[in-house]
Amino acid sequence: MSREREIANNIDEVQEQIALACARAGRSVDDVKLVAVSKTKPIEDILAATKVGIRDFGENRIEEASEKIPAVNDMLDQTVVWHMIGHIQSRKARDVVPLFASVHSVDSLKIARKLSSLASEEGKTLNVFAEVNVSGEPQKYGFEASNWQIDAQQFDMLQQTISQIAQLPGLKLVGLMTMAPFVSDAERTRPVFASMAALRSELASKLAISLPHLSMGMTNDYTVAIEEGATMVRVGTAIFGARNT
Ligand SMILES: *Cc1c(COP(=O)(O)O)cnc(C)c1O
């Protein structure tokens, strides 16, 4: 099978699984966007995915993105939406703004402020997600939120931070992003996604802002994430195969 065919088949399969998960949850497929995570994969793979209608791609490293994104954009007539999904170091923030439409990985107020001033300078509006760590794994980036339901102080901190991000010029806070722990039984991620959905509702209501998006779910767990309310799933391996790096 050609590589192009293989990618097309994989995308078909993922879309089928998304449709089934939506049906189980009584949701419309139009409410779930598939972001194809193309990190470490070549430009040809990205082009193959665009041929079967994929328009949203996720990258996690600035160096790699700076090479691939302009090249892909040059080769295509249609517009592609690029999503930054990896941790951003302060000194690399400047390169994010011209490359990406969305940043899912806003994990500190410092980086939010930096992106805000850079986007404002460029006269651009970046869609951003606040990355939250609802699972409490110490190695994960994101605002601490593992005990938000029982720890009033943690929730207050989170509420203040989200409120400040929401007010920054040049940024449009569109929702929350999280990564569930990697487990062999995806069912075990359900409480993390459910907590995330509840947190989104609580923050939106307390701050009287709309947080339309929940970016959650990867190859291992995207169907569970959709059942719990994900509006964007970030899928790499199931589309492009395993990564070497
Ligand atoms: C790599 C990555 C993904 C995709 O992971 P897969 O398991 O390959 O689907 C999703 N989100 C983030 C933040 C990532 O870094």
GROMACS .gro file of C-alpha atoms and ligand atoms in nm:
model
  260
    1MET     CA    1   0.000   0.000   0.000
    2SER     CA    2   0.131   0.348  -0.081
    3ARG     CA    3   0.208   0.580   0.208
    4GLU     CA    4  -0.061   0.817   0.082
    5ARG     CA    5  -0.320   0.539   0.078
    6GLU     CA    6  -0.214   0.426   0.425
    7ILE     CA    7  -0.261   0.775   0.571
    8ALA     CA    8  -0.599   0.813   0.397
    9ASN     CA    9  -0.715   0.480   0.540
   10ASN     CA   10  -0.596   0.574   0.888
   11ILE     CA   11  -0.784   0.903   0.872
   12ASP     CA   12  -1.098   0.720   0.759
   13GLU     CA   13  -1.070   0.489   1.056
   14VAL     CA   14  -1.017   0.775   1.303
   15GLN     CA   15  -1.310   0.966   1.158
   16GLU     CA   16  -1.526   0.656   1.188
   17GLN     CA   17  -1.427   0.618   1.555
   18ILE     CA   18  -1.500   0.987   1.614
   19ALA     CA   19  -1.847   0.944   1.460
   20LEU     CA   20  -1.916   0.638   1.676
   21ALA     CA   21  -1.803   0.817   1.994
   22CYS     CA   22  -2.020   1.117   1.905
   23ALA     CA   23  -2.318   0.886   1.847
   24ARG     CA   24  -2.265   0.716   2.184
   25ALA     CA   25  -2.256   1.057   2.354
   26GLY     CA   26  -2.547   1.201   2.156
   27ARG     CA   27  -2.321   1.469   2.010
   28SER     CA   28  -2.288   1.602   1.656
   29VAL     CA   29  -1.967   1.518   1.466
   30ASP     CA   30  -1.960   1.883   1.365
   31ASP     CA   31  -1.878   1.969   1.725
   32VAL     CA   32  -1.553   1.772   1.727
   33LYS     CA   33  -1.250   1.886   1.530
   34LEU     CA   34  -0.973   1.645   1.441
   35VAL     CA   35  -0.628   1.799   1.471
   36ALA     CA   36  -0.375   1.577   1.296
   37VAL     CA   37  -0.053   1.582   1.497
   38SER     CA   38   0.224   1.581   1.238
   39LYS     CA   39   0.523   1.634   1.469
   40THR     CA   40   0.837   1.447   1.351
   41LYS     CA   41   0.658   1.349   1.028
   42PRO     CA   42   0.763   1.471   0.681
   43ILE     CA   43   0.588   1.730   0.467
   44GLU     CA   44   0.468   1.457   0.228
   45ASP     CA   45   0.264   1.303   0.510
   46ILE     CA   46   0.097   1.637   0.581
   47LEU     CA   47   0.015   1.685   0.212
   48ALA     CA   48  -0.134   1.335   0.199
   49ALA     CA   49  -0.363   1.421   0.490
   50THR     CA   50  -0.478   1.745   0.325
   51LYS     CA   51  -0.583   1.542   0.020
   52VAL     CA   52  -0.849   1.369   0.227
   53GLY     CA   53  -0.976   1.691   0.378
   54ILE     CA   54  -0.766   1.743   0.691
   55ARG     CA   55  -0.712   2.115   0.747
   56ASP     CA   56  -0.586   2.128   1.106
   57PHE     CA   57  -0.237   2.016   1.205
   58GLY     CA   58  -0.053   2.011   1.536
   59GLU     CA   59   0.320   2.062   1.584
   60ASN     CA   60   0.513   2.079   1.909
   61ARG     CA   61   0.861   2.208   1.828
   62ILE     CA   62   0.937   2.555   1.697
   63GLU     CA   63   1.253   2.459   1.505
   64GLU     CA   64   1.072   2.184   1.317
   65ALA     CA   65   0.759   2.395   1.265
   66SER     CA   66   0.960   2.686   1.123
   67GLU     CA   67   1.079   2.461   0.843
   68LYS     CA   68   0.765   2.261   0.773
   69ILE     CA   69   0.487   2.518   0.805
   70PRO     CA   70   0.607   2.773   0.545
   71ALA     CA   71   0.695   2.489   0.306
   72VAL     CA   72   0.350   2.329   0.334
   73ASN     CA   73   0.172   2.665   0.312
   74ASP     CA   74   0.362   2.741  -0.010
   75MET     CA   75   0.262   2.411  -0.168
   76LEU     CA   76  -0.111   2.439  -0.102
   77ASP     CA   77  -0.390   2.653  -0.243
   78GLN     CA   78  -0.618   2.600   0.055
   79THR     CA   79  -0.551   2.740   0.399
   80VAL     CA   80  -0.420   2.511   0.668
   81VAL     CA   81  -0.471   2.588   1.037
   82TRP     CA   82  -0.161   2.524   1.248
   83HIS     CA   83  -0.191   2.440   1.615
   84MET     CA   84   0.101   2.471   1.857
   85ILE     CA   85   0.064   2.189   2.109
   86GLY     CA   86   0.405   2.180   2.280
   87HIS     CA   87   0.560   2.369   2.571
   88ILE     CA   88   0.697   2.707   2.460
   89GLN     CA   89   1.020   2.846   2.597
   90SER     CA   90   1.013   3.220   2.646
   91ARG     CA   91   1.292   3.289   2.402
   92LYS     CA   92   1.110   3.098   2.127
   93ALA     CA   93   0.777   3.276   2.174
   94ARG     CA   94   0.853   3.529   1.903
   95ASP     CA   95   0.852   3.257   1.637
   96VAL     CA   96   0.516   3.116   1.744
   97VAL     CA   97   0.302   3.412   1.647
   98PRO     CA   98   0.365   3.421   1.269
   99LEU     CA   99   0.346   3.041   1.234
  100PHE     CA  100   0.043   2.937   1.435
  101ALA     CA  101  -0.326   3.029   1.452
  102SER     CA  102  -0.379   2.852   1.785
  103VAL     CA  103  -0.169   2.770   2.088
  104HIS     CA  104  -0.300   2.481   2.301
  105SER     CA  105  -0.007   2.487   2.541
  106VAL     CA  106  -0.032   2.814   2.734
  107ASP     CA  107   0.100   2.681   3.065
  108SER     CA  108   0.209   2.996   3.250
  109LEU     CA  109   0.097   3.355   3.286
  110LYS     CA  110   0.444   3.458   3.178
  111ILE     CA  111   0.418   3.289   2.839
  112ALA     CA  112   0.062   3.418   2.798
  113ARG     CA  113   0.182   3.776   2.852
  114LYS     CA  114   0.470   3.727   2.612
  115LEU     CA  115   0.245   3.587   2.338
  116SER     CA  116  -0.001   3.866   2.404
  117SER     CA  117   0.251   4.143   2.349
  118LEU     CA  118   0.402   3.972   2.044
  119ALA     CA  119   0.061   3.912   1.885
  120SER     CA  120  -0.045   4.270   1.958
  121GLU     CA  121   0.274   4.399   1.794
  122GLU     CA  122   0.192   4.197   1.484
  123GLY     CA  123  -0.171   4.306   1.488
  124LYS     CA  124  -0.272   3.944   1.514
  125THR     CA  125  -0.511   3.753   1.740
  126LEU     CA  126  -0.394   3.414   1.860
  127ASN     CA  127  -0.649   3.160   1.975
  128VAL     CA  128  -0.521   3.016   2.299
  129PHE     CA  129  -0.604   2.735   2.537
  130ALA     CA  130  -0.496   2.731   2.899
  131GLU     CA  131  -0.320   2.400   2.957
  132VAL     CA  132  -0.428   2.250   3.287
  133ASN     CA  133  -0.286   1.955   3.473
  134VAL     CA  134  -0.595   1.781   3.607
  135SER     CA  135  -0.428   1.444   3.656
  136GLY     CA  136  -0.165   1.585   3.893
  137GLU     CA  137   0.126   1.403   3.730
  138PRO     CA  138   0.437   1.598   3.835
  139GLN     CA  139   0.613   1.567   3.497
  140LYS     CA  140   0.326   1.739   3.314
  141TYR     CA  141   0.311   2.104   3.215
  142GLY     CA  142   0.002   2.309   3.285
  143PHE     CA  143  -0.173   2.498   3.559
  144GLU     CA  144  -0.217   2.285   3.868
  145ALA     CA  145  -0.576   2.164   3.883
  146SER     CA  146  -0.570   1.813   4.024
  147ASN     CA  147  -0.771   1.908   4.333
  148TRP     CA  148  -0.981   2.194   4.205
  149GLN     CA  149  -1.306   2.038   4.326
  150ILE     CA  150  -1.195   2.011   4.690
  151ASP     CA  151  -0.917   2.269   4.722
  152ALA     CA  152  -1.074   2.615   4.722
  153GLN     CA  153  -0.736   2.786   4.718
  154GLN     CA  154  -0.626   2.594   4.411
  155PHE     CA  155  -0.950   2.679   4.235
  156ASP     CA  156  -0.917   3.050   4.326
  157MET     CA  157  -0.564   3.058   4.187
  158LEU     CA  158  -0.678   2.895   3.869
  159GLN     CA  159  -0.974   3.127   3.837
  160GLN     CA  160  -0.751   3.433   3.879
  161THR     CA  161  -0.500   3.308   3.624
  162ILE     CA  162  -0.764   3.221   3.367
  163SER     CA  163  -0.929   3.557   3.422
  164GLN     CA  164  -0.601   3.737   3.358
  165ILE     CA  165  -0.530   3.539   3.041
  166ALA     CA  166  -0.882   3.610   2.917
  167GLN     CA  167  -0.815   3.983   2.942
  168LEU     CA  168  -0.486   3.993   2.755
  169PRO     CA  169  -0.492   4.180   2.422
  170GLY     CA  170  -0.388   3.990   2.113
  171LEU     CA  171  -0.512   3.664   2.260
  172LYS     CA  172  -0.853   3.501   2.240
  173LEU     CA  173  -0.892   3.247   2.518
  174VAL     CA  174  -1.104   2.975   2.356
  175GLY     CA  175  -1.085   2.699   2.615
  176LEU     CA  176  -0.880   2.451   2.813
  177MET     CA  177  -0.635   2.181   2.709
  178THR     CA  178  -0.517   1.877   2.899
  179MET     CA  179  -0.323   1.554   2.855
  180ALA     CA  180  -0.445   1.246   3.038
  181PRO     CA  181  -0.198   1.000   3.187
  182PHE     CA  182  -0.084   0.735   2.942
  183VAL     CA  183  -0.251   0.411   3.048
  184SER     CA  184  -0.315   0.086   2.862
  185ASP     CA  185  -0.684   0.089   2.950
  186ALA     CA  186  -0.821   0.415   2.806
  187GLU     CA  187  -1.131   0.382   3.024
  188ARG     CA  188  -0.915   0.487   3.318
  189THR     CA  189  -0.869   0.832   3.162
  190ARG     CA  190  -1.243   0.902   3.185
  191PRO     CA  191  -1.235   1.069   3.530
  192VAL     CA  192  -0.961   1.308   3.411
  193PHE     CA  193  -1.166   1.416   3.109
  194ALA     CA  194  -1.485   1.441   3.315
  195SER     CA  195  -1.306   1.660   3.572
  196MET     CA  196  -1.176   1.879   3.290
  197ALA     CA  197  -1.526   1.926   3.145
  198ALA     CA  198  -1.664   2.016   3.488
  199LEU     CA  199  -1.376   2.259   3.544
  200ARG     CA  200  -1.449   2.430   3.214
  201SER     CA  201  -1.815   2.480   3.311
  202GLU     CA  202  -1.725   2.607   3.656
  203LEU     CA  203  -1.469   2.858   3.527
  204ALA     CA  204  -1.696   2.979   3.248
  205SER     CA  205  -1.978   3.035   3.490
  206LYS     CA  206  -1.768   3.196   3.770
  207LEU     CA  207  -1.592   3.429   3.527
  208ALA     CA  208  -1.893   3.482   3.302
  209ILE     CA  209  -1.686   3.409   2.994
  210SER     CA  210  -1.739   3.156   2.722
  211LEU     CA  211  -1.483   2.877   2.701
  212PRO     CA  212  -1.616   2.691   2.399
  213HIS     CA  213  -1.332   2.446   2.351
  214LEU     CA  214  -1.196   2.144   2.531
  215SER     CA  215  -0.877   2.022   2.364
  216MET     CA  216  -0.834   1.670   2.497
  217GLY     CA  217  -0.782   1.320   2.367
  218MET     CA  218  -0.490   1.160   2.180
  219THR     CA  219  -0.449   0.833   1.991
  220ASN     CA  220  -0.481   0.628   2.305
  221ASP     CA  221  -0.790   0.795   2.450
  222TYR     CA  222  -0.967   1.026   2.202
  223THR     CA  223  -1.292   0.830   2.196
  224VAL     CA  224  -1.323   0.852   2.574
  225ALA     CA  225  -1.238   1.223   2.558
  226ILE     CA  226  -1.515   1.280   2.303
  227GLU     CA  227  -1.766   1.096   2.521
  228GLU     CA  228  -1.669   1.336   2.800
  229GLY     CA  229  -1.703   1.651   2.587
  230ALA     CA  230  -1.384   1.708   2.388
  231THR     CA  231  -1.431   1.957   2.103
  232MET     CA  232  -1.079   1.907   1.965
  233VAL     CA  233  -0.884   1.584   1.963
  234ARG     CA  234  -0.512   1.582   1.886
  235VAL     CA  235  -0.429   1.258   1.709
  236GLY     CA  236  -0.085   1.167   1.575
  237THR     CA  237   0.007   0.799   1.591
  238ALA     CA  238  -0.331   0.667   1.471
  239ILE     CA  239  -0.295   0.877   1.155
  240PHE     CA  240   0.076   0.885   1.077
  241GLY     CA  241   0.202   0.577   1.260
  242ALA     CA  242   0.453   0.552   1.542
  243ARG     CA  243   0.719   0.819   1.581
  244ASN     CA  244   1.086   0.732   1.589
  245THR     CA  245   1.182   1.021   1.810
  246LIG     C1  246   0.229   1.412   2.047
  246LIG     C2  247   0.111   1.479   2.103
  246LIG     C3  248  -0.020   1.438   2.068
  246LIG     C4  249  -0.048   1.320   1.977
  246LIG     O1  250  -0.014   1.201   2.040
  246LIG     P1  251  -0.053   1.059   1.976
  246LIG     O2  252  -0.052   0.967   2.093
  246LIG     O3  253   0.052   1.027   1.876
  246LIG     O4  254  -0.186   1.072   1.914
  246LIG     C5  255  -0.126   1.507   2.122
  246LIG     N1  256  -0.108   1.612   2.206
  246LIG     C6  257   0.014   1.655   2.242
  246LIG     C7  258   0.026   1.770   2.335
  246LIG     C8  259   0.127   1.590   2.193
  246LIG     O5  260   0.248   1.633   2.230
   0.00000   0.00000   0.00000
